[in-house]
Short mmCIF file of C-alpha atoms in Angstrom, two decimals:
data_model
loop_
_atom_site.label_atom_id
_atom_site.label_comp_id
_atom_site.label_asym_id
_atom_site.label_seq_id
_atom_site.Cartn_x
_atom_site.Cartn_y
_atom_site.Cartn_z
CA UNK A 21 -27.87 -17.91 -0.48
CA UNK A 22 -28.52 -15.08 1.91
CA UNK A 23 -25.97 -12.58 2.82
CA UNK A 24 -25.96 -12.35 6.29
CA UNK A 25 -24.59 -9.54 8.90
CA UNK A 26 -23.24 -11.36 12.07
CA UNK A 27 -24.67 -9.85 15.02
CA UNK A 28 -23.08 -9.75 18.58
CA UNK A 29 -26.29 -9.34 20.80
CA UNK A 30 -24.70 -9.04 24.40
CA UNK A 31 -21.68 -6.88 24.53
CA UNK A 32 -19.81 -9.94 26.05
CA UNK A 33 -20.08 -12.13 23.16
CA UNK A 34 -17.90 -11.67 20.20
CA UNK A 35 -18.41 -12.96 16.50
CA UNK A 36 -16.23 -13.13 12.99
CA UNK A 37 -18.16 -12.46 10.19
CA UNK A 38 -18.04 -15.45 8.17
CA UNK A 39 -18.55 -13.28 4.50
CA UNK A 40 -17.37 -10.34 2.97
CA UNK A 41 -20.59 -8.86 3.36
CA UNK A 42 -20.97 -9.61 7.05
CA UNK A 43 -20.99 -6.73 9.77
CA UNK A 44 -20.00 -7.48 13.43
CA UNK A 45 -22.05 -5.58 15.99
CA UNK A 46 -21.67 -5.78 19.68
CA UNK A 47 -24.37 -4.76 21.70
CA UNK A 48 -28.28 -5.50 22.64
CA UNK A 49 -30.02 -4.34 18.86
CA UNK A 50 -33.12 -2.12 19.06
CA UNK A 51 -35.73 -4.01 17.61
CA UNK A 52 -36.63 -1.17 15.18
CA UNK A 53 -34.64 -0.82 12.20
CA UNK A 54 -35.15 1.52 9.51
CA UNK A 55 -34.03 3.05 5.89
CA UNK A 56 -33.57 6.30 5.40
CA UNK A 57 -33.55 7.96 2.07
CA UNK A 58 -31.19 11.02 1.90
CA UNK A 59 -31.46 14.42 0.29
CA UNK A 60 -29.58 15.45 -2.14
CA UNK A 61 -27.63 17.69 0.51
CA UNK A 62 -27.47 14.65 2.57
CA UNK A 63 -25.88 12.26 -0.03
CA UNK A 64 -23.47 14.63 -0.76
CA UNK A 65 -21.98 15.27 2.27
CA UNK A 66 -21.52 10.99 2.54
CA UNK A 67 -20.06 11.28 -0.94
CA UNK A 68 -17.60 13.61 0.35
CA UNK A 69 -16.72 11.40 3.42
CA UNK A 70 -16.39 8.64 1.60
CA UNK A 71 -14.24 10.12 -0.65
CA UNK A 72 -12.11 11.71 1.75
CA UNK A 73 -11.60 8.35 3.52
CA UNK A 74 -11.20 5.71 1.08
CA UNK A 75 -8.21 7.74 0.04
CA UNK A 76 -6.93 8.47 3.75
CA UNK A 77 -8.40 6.69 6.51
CA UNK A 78 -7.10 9.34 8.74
CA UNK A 79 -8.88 12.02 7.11
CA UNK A 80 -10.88 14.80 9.20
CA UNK A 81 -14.41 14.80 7.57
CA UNK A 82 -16.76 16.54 10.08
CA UNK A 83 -16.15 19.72 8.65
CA UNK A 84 -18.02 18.09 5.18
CA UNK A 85 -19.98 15.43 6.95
CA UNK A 86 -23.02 16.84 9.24
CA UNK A 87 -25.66 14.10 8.69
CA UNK A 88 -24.95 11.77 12.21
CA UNK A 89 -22.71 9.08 10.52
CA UNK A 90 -19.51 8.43 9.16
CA UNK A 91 -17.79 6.22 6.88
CA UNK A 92 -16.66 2.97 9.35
CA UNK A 93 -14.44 -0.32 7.95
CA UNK A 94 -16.17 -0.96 4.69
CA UNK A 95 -16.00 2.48 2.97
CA UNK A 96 -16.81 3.37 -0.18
CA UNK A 97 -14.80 4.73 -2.59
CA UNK A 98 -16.42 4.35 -6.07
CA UNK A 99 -16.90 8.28 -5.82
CA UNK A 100 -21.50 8.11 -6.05
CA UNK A 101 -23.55 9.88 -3.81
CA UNK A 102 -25.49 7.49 -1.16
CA UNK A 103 -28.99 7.03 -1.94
CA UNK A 104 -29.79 5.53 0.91
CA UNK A 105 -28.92 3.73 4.36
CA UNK A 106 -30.48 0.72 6.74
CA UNK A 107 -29.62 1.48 10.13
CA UNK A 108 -30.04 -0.39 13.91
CA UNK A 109 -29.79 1.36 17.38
CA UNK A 110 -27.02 -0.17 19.12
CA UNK A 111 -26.58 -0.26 23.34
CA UNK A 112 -23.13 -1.33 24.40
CA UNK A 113 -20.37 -0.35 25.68
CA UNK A 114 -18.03 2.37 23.99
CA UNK A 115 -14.54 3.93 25.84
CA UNK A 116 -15.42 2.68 29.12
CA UNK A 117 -19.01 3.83 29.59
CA UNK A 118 -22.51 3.13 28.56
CA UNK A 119 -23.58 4.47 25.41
CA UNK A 120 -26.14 3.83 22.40
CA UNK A 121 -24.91 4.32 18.23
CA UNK A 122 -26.40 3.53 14.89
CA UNK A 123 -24.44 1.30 12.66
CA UNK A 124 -25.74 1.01 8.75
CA UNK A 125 -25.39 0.03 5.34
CA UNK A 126 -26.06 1.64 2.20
CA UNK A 127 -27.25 0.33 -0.98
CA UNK A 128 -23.29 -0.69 -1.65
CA UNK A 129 -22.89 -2.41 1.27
CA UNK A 130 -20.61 0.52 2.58
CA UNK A 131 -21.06 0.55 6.30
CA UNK A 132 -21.47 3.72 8.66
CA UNK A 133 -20.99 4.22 12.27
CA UNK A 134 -23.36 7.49 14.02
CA UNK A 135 -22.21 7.84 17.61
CA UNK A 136 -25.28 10.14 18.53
CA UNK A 137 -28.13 7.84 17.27
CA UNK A 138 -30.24 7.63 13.90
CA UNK A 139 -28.98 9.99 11.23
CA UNK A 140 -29.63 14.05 11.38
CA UNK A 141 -33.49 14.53 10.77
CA UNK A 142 -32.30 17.78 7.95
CA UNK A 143 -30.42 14.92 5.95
CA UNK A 144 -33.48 12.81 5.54
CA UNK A 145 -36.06 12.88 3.02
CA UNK A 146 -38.01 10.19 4.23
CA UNK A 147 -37.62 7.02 5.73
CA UNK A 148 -39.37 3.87 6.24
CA UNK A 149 -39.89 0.41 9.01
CA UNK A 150 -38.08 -2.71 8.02
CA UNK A 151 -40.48 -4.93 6.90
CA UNK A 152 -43.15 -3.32 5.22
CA UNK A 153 -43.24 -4.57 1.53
CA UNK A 154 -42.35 -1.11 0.02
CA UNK A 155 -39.17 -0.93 2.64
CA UNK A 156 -35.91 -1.61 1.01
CA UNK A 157 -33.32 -3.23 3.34
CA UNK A 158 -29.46 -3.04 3.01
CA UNK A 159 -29.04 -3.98 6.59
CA UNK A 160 -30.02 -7.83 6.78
CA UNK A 161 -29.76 -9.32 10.17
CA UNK A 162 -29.07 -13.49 11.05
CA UNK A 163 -32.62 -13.17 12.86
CA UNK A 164 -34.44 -12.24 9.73
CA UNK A 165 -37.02 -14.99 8.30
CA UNK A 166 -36.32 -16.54 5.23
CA UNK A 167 -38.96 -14.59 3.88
CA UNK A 168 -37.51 -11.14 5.11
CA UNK A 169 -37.06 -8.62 2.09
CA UNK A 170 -32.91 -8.36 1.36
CA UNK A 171 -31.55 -5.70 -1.12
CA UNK A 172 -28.17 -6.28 0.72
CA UNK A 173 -25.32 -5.81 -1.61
CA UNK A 174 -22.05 -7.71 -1.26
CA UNK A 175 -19.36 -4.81 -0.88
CA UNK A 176 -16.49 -5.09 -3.25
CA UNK A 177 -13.10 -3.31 -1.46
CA UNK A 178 -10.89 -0.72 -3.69
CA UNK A 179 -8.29 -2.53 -5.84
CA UNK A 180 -4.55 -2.69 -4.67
CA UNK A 181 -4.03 0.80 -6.80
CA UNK A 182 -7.35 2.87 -6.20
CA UNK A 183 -5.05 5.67 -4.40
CA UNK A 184 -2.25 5.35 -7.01
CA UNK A 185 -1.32 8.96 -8.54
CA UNK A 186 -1.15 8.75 -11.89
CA UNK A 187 1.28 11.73 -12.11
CA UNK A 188 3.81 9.86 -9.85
CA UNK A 189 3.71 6.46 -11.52
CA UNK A 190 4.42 8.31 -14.77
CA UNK A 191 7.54 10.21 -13.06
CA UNK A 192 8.53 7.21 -11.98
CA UNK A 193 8.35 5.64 -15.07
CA UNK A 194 10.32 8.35 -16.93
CA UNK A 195 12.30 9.66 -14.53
CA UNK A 196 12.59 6.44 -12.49
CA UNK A 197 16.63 5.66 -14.39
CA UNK A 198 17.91 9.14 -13.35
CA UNK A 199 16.54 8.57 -9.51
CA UNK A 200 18.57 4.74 -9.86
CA UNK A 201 22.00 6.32 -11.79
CA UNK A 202 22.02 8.98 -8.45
CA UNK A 203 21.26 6.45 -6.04
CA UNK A 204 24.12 4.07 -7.60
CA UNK A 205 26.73 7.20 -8.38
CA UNK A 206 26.46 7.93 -4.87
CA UNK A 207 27.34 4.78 -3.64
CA UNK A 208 30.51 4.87 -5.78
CA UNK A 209 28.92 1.86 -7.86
CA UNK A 210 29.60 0.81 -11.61
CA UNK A 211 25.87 0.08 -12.07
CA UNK A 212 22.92 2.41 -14.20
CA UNK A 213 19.85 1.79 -14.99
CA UNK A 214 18.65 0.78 -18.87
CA UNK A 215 15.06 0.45 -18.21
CA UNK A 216 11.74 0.97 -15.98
CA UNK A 217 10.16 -2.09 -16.73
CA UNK A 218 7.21 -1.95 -13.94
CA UNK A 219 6.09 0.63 -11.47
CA UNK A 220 3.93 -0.44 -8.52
CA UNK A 221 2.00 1.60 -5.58
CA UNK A 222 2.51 -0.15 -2.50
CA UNK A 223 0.32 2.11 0.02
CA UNK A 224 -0.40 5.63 0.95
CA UNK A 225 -1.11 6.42 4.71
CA UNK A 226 -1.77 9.65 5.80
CA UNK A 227 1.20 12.07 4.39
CA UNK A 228 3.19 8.98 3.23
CA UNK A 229 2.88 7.21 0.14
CA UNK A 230 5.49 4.03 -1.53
CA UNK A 231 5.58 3.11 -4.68
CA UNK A 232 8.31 0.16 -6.44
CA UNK A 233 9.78 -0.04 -9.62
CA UNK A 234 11.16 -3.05 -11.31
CA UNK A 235 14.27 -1.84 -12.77
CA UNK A 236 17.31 -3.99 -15.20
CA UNK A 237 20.24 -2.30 -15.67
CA UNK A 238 22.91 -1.89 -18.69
CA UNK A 239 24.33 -5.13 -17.38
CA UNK A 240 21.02 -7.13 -17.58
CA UNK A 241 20.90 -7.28 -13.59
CA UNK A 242 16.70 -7.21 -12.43
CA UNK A 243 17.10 -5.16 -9.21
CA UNK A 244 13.89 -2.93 -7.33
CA UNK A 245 14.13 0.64 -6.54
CA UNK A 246 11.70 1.82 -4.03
CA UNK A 247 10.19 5.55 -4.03
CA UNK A 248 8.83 7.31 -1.00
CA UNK A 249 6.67 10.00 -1.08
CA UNK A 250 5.67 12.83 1.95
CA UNK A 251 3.21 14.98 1.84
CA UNK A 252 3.10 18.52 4.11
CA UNK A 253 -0.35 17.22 5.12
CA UNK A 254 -2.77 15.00 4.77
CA UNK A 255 -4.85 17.56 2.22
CA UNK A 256 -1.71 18.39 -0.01
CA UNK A 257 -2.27 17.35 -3.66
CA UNK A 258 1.11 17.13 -4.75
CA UNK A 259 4.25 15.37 -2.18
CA UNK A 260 7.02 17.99 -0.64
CA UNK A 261 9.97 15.23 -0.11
CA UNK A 262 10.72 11.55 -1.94
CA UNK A 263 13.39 9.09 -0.92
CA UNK A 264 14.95 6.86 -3.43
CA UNK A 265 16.19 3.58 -2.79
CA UNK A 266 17.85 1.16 -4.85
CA UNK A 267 19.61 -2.04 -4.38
CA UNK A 268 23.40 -1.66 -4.61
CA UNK A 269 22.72 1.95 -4.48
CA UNK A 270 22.79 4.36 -1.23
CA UNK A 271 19.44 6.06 0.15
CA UNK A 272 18.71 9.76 -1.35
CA UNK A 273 15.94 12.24 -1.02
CA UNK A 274 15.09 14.92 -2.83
CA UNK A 275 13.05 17.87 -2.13
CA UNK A 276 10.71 19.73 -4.75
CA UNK A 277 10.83 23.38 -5.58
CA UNK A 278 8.64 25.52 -8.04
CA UNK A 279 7.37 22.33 -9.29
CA UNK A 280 11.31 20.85 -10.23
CA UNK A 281 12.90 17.99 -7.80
CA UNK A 282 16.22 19.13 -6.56
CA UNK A 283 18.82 16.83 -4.85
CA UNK A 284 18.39 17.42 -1.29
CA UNK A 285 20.90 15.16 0.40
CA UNK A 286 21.41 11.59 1.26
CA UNK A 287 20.92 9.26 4.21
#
């Protein structure tokens, strides 16, 4: 069966894609569409957008990024240069006034969004007309015959833990009793923890990132301790603050210096 990208072709109309694959665009569609093949500069600098995003999709990337388009909903994050994109010219309606984009796919099914038109000329190597026979196309449109070339590719989203550091589910996992036992001898309770039994990332979002831990303590209760994570910025490799919380237990924080977590008051 054909993968098909659901098309919005006035800018009144309004369509749900109907497949994981699918790619709503509102607008009246050029009728040329084209794939360009990157340079090596040029697939780089996507790489490093792509990058930047999947793990923060607040991330500033034009200062990496020069080529005309920029990661947009389905980004990709399996860390490979793009080889290539399919891209349409777009006229709708964007803020408030007229205006004309590019919207694409690469060979991942990774979508991009250019707000000044078809990608930078420098970035391109060469590029070619949808439809000729030597013209791959990872942009397929619900117009296309049946007989239109597709080298769509179904784009598979990050797992749950893709932005999961390794280095804090390990603290967690070692350290994760001592951040219970001060949680609990702060709220004047009885309780400490035996064991770490499972540590999960929840989310990271900008400078904040949560992470759970399935806890059972010396009395055989199964209670969850929750860890939160801030970061100075959005570009800091290692988090400034974390804030424990445990059931039965009060809400701490602690702040790190010179690489050590120190006890930095409680909520």
């Amino acid at each position: 069966m054909r993968k098909l990208v659901v098309l919005s072709l006035s800018s009144a109309a309004l369509f749900i894609p109907l497949v994981s694959s699918a790619m709503t665009i509102h607008g009246d569609i050029h009728p040329g569409r084209y794939t360009f093949f990157l340079t090596q500069e040029g697939s780089n600098q996507l790489k490093q957008a792509n990058d930047r995003i999947a793990k923060n999709p607040q991330a500033y990337t034009l200062d990496v990024n020069h080529t005309g388009i920029q990661p947009f909903d389905a980004v990709r994050w399996d860390g490979k240069p793009v080889k290539a994109v399919t891209c349409v010219l777009v006229d709708g309606v964007m803020m408030g006034q007229k205006a004309t984009w590019s919207q694409c796919k690469d060979e991942s099914g990774a979508e991009y969004f250019g707000n000044k038109g078809w990608l930078v000329r420098d970035y391109v190597a060469k590029a070619c007309e949808v439809g000729k026979s030597d013209c791959p196309v990872y942009l397929v449109l619900q117009t296309d015959p049946p007989t239109m070339r597709s080298d769509m590719a179904n784009f598979v989203p990050a797992p749950k833990n893709f932005n999961a550091s390794t280095s804090l589910t390990d603290e967690i996992k070692s350290e994760g009793c001592q951040m219970a036992d001060n949680s609990f001898e702060h709220a004047k309770s009885s309780l400490r923890c035996r064991a770490i039994n499972t540590v999960r990332f929840i989310r990271k979002q900008n400078t904040e990132a949560a992470y759970e831990a399935d806890l059972t303590t010396t009395t055989g209760e199964a209670l969850t301790m929750t860890v939160g994570y801030t970061y100075g910025n959005a570009s800091s490799k290692e988090p400034g603050w974390r804030t424990i919380s445990v059931d039965q237990g009060d809400i701490i924080t602690d702040i790190r210096k010179q690489g050590q977590w120190i006890p930095n008051g409680y909520k």
